[in-house]
PDB file of C-alpha atoms and ligand atoms in Angstrom:
ATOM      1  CA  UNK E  20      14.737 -16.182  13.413  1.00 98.00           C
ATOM      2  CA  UNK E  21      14.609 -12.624  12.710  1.00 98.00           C
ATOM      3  CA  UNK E  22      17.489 -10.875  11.049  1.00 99.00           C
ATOM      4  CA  UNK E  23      18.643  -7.435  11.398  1.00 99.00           C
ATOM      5  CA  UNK E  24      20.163  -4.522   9.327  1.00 99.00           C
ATOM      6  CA  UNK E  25      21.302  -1.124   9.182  1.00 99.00           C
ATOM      7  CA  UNK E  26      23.328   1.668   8.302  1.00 98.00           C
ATOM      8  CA  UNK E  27      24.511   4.407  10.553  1.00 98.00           C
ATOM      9  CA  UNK E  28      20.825   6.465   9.759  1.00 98.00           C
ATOM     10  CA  UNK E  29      18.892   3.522  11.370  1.00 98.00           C
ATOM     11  CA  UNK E  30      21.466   2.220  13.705  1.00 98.00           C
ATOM     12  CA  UNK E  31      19.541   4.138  17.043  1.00 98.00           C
ATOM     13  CA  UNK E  32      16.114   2.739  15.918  1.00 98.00           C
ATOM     14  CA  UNK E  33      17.630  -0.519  15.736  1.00 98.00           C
ATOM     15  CA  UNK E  34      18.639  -0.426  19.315  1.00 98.00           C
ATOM     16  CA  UNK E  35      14.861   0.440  20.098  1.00 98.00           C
ATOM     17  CA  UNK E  36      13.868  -2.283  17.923  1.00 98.00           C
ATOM     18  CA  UNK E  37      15.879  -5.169  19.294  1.00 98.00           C
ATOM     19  CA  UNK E  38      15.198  -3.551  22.852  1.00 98.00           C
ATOM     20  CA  UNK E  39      11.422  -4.515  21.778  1.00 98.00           C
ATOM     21  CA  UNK E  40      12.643  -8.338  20.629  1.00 98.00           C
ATOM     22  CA  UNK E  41      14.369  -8.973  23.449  1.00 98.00           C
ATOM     23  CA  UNK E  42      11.800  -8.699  25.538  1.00 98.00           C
ATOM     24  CA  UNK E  43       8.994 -10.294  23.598  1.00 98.00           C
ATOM     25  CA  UNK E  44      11.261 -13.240  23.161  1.00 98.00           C
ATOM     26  CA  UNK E  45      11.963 -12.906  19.559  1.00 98.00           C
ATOM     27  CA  UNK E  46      15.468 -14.385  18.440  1.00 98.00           C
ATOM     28  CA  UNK E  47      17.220 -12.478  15.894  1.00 98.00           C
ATOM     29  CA  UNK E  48      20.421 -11.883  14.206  1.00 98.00           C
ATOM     30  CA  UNK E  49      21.959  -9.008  13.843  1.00 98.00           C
ATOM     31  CA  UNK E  50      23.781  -8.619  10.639  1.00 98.00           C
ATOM     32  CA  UNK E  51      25.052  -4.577  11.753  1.00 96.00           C
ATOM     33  CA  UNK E  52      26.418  -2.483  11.812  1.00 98.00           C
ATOM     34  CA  UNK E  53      27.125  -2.112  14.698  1.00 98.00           C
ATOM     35  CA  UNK E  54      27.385   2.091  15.431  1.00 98.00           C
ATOM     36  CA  UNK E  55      26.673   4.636  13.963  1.00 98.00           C
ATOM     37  CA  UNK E  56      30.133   5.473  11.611  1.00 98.00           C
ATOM     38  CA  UNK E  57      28.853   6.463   8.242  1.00 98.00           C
ATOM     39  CA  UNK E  58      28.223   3.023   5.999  1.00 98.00           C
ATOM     40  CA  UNK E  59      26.679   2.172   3.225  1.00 98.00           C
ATOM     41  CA  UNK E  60      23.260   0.700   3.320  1.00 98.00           C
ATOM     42  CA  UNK E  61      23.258  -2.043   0.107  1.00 98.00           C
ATOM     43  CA  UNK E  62      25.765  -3.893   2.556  1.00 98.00           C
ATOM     44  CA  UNK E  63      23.145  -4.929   5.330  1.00 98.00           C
ATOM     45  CA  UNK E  64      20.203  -5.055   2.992  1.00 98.00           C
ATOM     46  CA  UNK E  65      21.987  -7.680   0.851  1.00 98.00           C
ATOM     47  CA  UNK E  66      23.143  -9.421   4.085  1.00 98.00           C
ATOM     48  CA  UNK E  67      19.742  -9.650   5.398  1.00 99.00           C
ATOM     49  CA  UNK E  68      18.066 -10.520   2.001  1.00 98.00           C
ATOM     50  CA  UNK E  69      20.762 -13.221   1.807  1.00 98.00           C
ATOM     51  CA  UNK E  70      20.120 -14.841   5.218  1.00 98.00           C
ATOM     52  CA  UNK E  71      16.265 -15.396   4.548  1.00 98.00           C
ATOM     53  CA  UNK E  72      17.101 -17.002   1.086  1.00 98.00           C
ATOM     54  CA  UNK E  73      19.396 -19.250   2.265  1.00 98.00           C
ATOM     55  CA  UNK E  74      17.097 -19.871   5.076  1.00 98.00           C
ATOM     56  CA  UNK E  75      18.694 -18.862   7.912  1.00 98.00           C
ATOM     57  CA  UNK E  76      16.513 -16.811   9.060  1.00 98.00           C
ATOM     58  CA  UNK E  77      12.430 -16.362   7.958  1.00 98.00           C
ATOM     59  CA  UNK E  78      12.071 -12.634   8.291  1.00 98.00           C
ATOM     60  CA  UNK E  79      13.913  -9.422   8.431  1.00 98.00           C
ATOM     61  CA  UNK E  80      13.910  -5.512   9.688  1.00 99.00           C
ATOM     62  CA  UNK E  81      15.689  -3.194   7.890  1.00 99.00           C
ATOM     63  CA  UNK E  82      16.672   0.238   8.787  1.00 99.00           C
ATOM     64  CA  UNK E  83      18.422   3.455   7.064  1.00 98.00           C
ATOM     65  CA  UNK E  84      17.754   7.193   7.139  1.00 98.00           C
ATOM     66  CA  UNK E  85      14.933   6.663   5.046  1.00 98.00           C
ATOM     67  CA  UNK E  86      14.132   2.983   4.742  1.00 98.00           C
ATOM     68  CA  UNK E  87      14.221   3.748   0.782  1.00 98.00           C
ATOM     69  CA  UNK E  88      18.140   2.557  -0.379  1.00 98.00           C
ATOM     70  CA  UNK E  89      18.104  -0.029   2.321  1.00 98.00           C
ATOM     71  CA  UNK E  90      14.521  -1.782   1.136  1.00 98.00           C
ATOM     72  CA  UNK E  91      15.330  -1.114  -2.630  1.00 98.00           C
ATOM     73  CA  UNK E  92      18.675  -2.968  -1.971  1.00 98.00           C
ATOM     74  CA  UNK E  93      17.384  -5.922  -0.827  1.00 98.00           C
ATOM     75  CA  UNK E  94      13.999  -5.902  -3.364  1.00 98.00           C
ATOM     76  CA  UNK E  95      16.424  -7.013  -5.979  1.00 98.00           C
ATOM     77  CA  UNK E  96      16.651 -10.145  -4.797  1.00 98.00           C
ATOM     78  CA  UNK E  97      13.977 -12.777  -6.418  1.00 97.00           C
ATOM     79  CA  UNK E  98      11.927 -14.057  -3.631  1.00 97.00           C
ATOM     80  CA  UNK E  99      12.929 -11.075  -1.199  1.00 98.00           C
ATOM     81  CA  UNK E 100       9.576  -8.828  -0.504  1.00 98.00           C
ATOM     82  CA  UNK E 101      10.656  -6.180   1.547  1.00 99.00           C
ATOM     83  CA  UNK E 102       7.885  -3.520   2.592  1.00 99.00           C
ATOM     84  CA  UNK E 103       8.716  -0.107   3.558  1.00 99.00           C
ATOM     85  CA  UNK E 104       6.213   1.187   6.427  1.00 98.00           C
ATOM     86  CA  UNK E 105       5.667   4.379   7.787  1.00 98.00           C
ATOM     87  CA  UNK E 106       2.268   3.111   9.320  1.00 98.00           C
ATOM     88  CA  UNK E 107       0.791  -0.068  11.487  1.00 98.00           C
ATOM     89  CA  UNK E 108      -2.209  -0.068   8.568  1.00 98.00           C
ATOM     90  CA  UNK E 109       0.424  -0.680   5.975  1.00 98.00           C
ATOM     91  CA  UNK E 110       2.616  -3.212   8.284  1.00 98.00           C
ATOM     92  CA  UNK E 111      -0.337  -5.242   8.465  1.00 98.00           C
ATOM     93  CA  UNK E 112      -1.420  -5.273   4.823  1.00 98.00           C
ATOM     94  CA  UNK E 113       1.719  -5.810   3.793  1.00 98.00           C
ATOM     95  CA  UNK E 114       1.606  -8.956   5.838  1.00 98.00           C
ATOM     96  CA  UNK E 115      -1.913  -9.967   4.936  1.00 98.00           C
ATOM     97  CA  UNK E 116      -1.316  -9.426   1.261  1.00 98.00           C
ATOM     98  CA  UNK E 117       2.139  -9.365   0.125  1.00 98.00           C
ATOM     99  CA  UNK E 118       3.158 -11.830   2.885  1.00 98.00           C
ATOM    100  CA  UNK E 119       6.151  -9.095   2.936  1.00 98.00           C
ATOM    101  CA  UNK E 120       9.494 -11.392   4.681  1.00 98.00           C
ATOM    102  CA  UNK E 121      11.214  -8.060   5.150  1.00 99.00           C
ATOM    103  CA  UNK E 122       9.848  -4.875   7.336  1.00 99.00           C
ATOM    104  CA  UNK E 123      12.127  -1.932   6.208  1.00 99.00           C
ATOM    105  CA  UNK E 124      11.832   1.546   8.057  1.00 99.00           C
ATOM    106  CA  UNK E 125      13.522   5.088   7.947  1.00 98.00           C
ATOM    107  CA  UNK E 126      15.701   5.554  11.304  1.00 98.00           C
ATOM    108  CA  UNK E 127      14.939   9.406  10.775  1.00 98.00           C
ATOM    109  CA  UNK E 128      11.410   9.149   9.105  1.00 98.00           C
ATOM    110  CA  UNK E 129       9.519   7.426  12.557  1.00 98.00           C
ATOM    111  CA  UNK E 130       9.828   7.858  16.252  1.00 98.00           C
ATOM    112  CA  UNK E 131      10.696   5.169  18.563  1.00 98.00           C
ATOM    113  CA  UNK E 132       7.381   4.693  19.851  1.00 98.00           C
ATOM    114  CA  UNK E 133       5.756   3.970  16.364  1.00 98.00           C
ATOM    115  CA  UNK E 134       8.049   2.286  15.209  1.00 98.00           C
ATOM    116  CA  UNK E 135       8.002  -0.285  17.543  1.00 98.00           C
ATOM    117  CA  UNK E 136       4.203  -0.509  17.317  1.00 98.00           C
ATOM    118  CA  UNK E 137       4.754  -0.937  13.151  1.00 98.00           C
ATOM    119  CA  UNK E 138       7.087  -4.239  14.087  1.00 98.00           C
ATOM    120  CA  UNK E 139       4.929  -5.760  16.759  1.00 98.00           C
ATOM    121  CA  UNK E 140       2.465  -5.290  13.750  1.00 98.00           C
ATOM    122  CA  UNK E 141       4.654  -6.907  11.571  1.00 98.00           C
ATOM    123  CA  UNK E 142       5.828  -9.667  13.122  1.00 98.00           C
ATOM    124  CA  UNK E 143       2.063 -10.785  14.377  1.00 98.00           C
ATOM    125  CA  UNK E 144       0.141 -10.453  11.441  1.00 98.00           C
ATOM    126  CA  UNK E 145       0.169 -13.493   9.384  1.00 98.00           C
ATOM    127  CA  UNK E 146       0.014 -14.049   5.843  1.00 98.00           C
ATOM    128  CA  UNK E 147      -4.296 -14.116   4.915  1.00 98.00           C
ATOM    129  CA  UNK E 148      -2.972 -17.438   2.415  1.00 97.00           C
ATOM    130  CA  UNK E 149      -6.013 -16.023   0.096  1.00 97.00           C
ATOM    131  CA  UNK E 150      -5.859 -17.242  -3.510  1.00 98.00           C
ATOM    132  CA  UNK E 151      -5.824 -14.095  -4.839  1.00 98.00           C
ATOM    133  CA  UNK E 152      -3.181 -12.750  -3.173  1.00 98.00           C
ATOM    134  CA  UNK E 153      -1.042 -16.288  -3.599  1.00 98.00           C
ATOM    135  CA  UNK E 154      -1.444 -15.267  -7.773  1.00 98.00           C
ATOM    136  CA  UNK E 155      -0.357 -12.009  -7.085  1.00 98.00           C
ATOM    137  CA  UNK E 156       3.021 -12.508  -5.580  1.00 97.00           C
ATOM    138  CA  UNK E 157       3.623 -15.860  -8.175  1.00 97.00           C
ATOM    139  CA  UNK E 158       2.960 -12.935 -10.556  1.00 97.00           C
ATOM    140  CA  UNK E 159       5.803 -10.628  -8.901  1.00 95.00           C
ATOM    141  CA  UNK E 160       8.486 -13.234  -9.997  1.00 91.00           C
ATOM    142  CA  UNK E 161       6.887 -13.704 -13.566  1.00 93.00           C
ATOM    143  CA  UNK E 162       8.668 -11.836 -16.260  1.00 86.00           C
TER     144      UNK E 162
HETATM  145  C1  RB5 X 219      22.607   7.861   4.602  1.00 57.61           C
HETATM  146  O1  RB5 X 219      22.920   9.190   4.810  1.00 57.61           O
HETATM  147  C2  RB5 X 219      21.268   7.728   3.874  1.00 57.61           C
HETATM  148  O2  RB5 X 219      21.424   8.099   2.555  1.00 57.61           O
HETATM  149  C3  RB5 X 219      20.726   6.324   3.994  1.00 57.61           C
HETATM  150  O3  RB5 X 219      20.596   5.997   5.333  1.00 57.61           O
HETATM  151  C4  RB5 X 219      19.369   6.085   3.382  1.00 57.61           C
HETATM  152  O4  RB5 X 219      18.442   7.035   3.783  1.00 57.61           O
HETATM  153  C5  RB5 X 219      19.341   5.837   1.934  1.00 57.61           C
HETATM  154  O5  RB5 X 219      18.312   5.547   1.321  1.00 57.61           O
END
């Protein structure tokens, strides 16, 4: 289960992006908002960060203007690794290495087009499981 959040500067790339799930057969929920009436992004990225700790859902996209509030948001939650991409390269990495559970994006950074290649990316790239990378993020929640 996929979850989904944004404010009113990702809110059209959202619509993109769950036009993609829907017809890949990806289930999600959608945590809003749900138009584009100025918000405030820490809303949906704690929402979203919430719903794959409690394990509701396993992953998460998250979109504002920029992807930067929205992904910092929800990066302050222990055990959330969100990944801000602009790229497939780094969507993939990301997955490989970081085994990133959130995908954030900027709604006015990326067109439609790449952005739905940098979630197909995202969302079919597993986790490599490498030792070395399994150290690294144990390290992340270290003090
Ligand atoms: C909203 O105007 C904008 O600040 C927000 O979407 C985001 O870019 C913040 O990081």
């Amino acid at each position: 289960m996929i979850a989904l959040g944004c404010d009113h500067g990702g809110y059209d790339l959202m619509q993109e992006v769950i036009a993609y799930l829907e017809k890949n057969g990806f289930e999600y929920k959608n945590y809003g908002c749900y138009n584009t009436e100025a918000t405030d992004y820490p809303i949906y990225g704690k929402k979203v960060a919430k719903a794959i700790l409690s394990g509701e859902c396993d992953k998460g996209i998250l979109i504002c203007g920029t992807g930067i509030g929205i992904s910092i948001t929800a990066n302050k939650f222990k055990g959330i690794r969100a990944a801000l991409c602009e790229n497939c390269f780094s969507a993939e990495a990301t997955r490989l290495h970081n085994d990133a559970n959130i995908l954030a994006m900027g709604g006015r950074v990326v067109g439609p087009g790449l952005a739905v290649k940098i979630v197909d990316t995202f969302l079919n790239t597993p986790f490599s499981g490498d030792e070395r990378h399994i150290n690294r993020i144990r390290a992340i929640e270290e003090d």
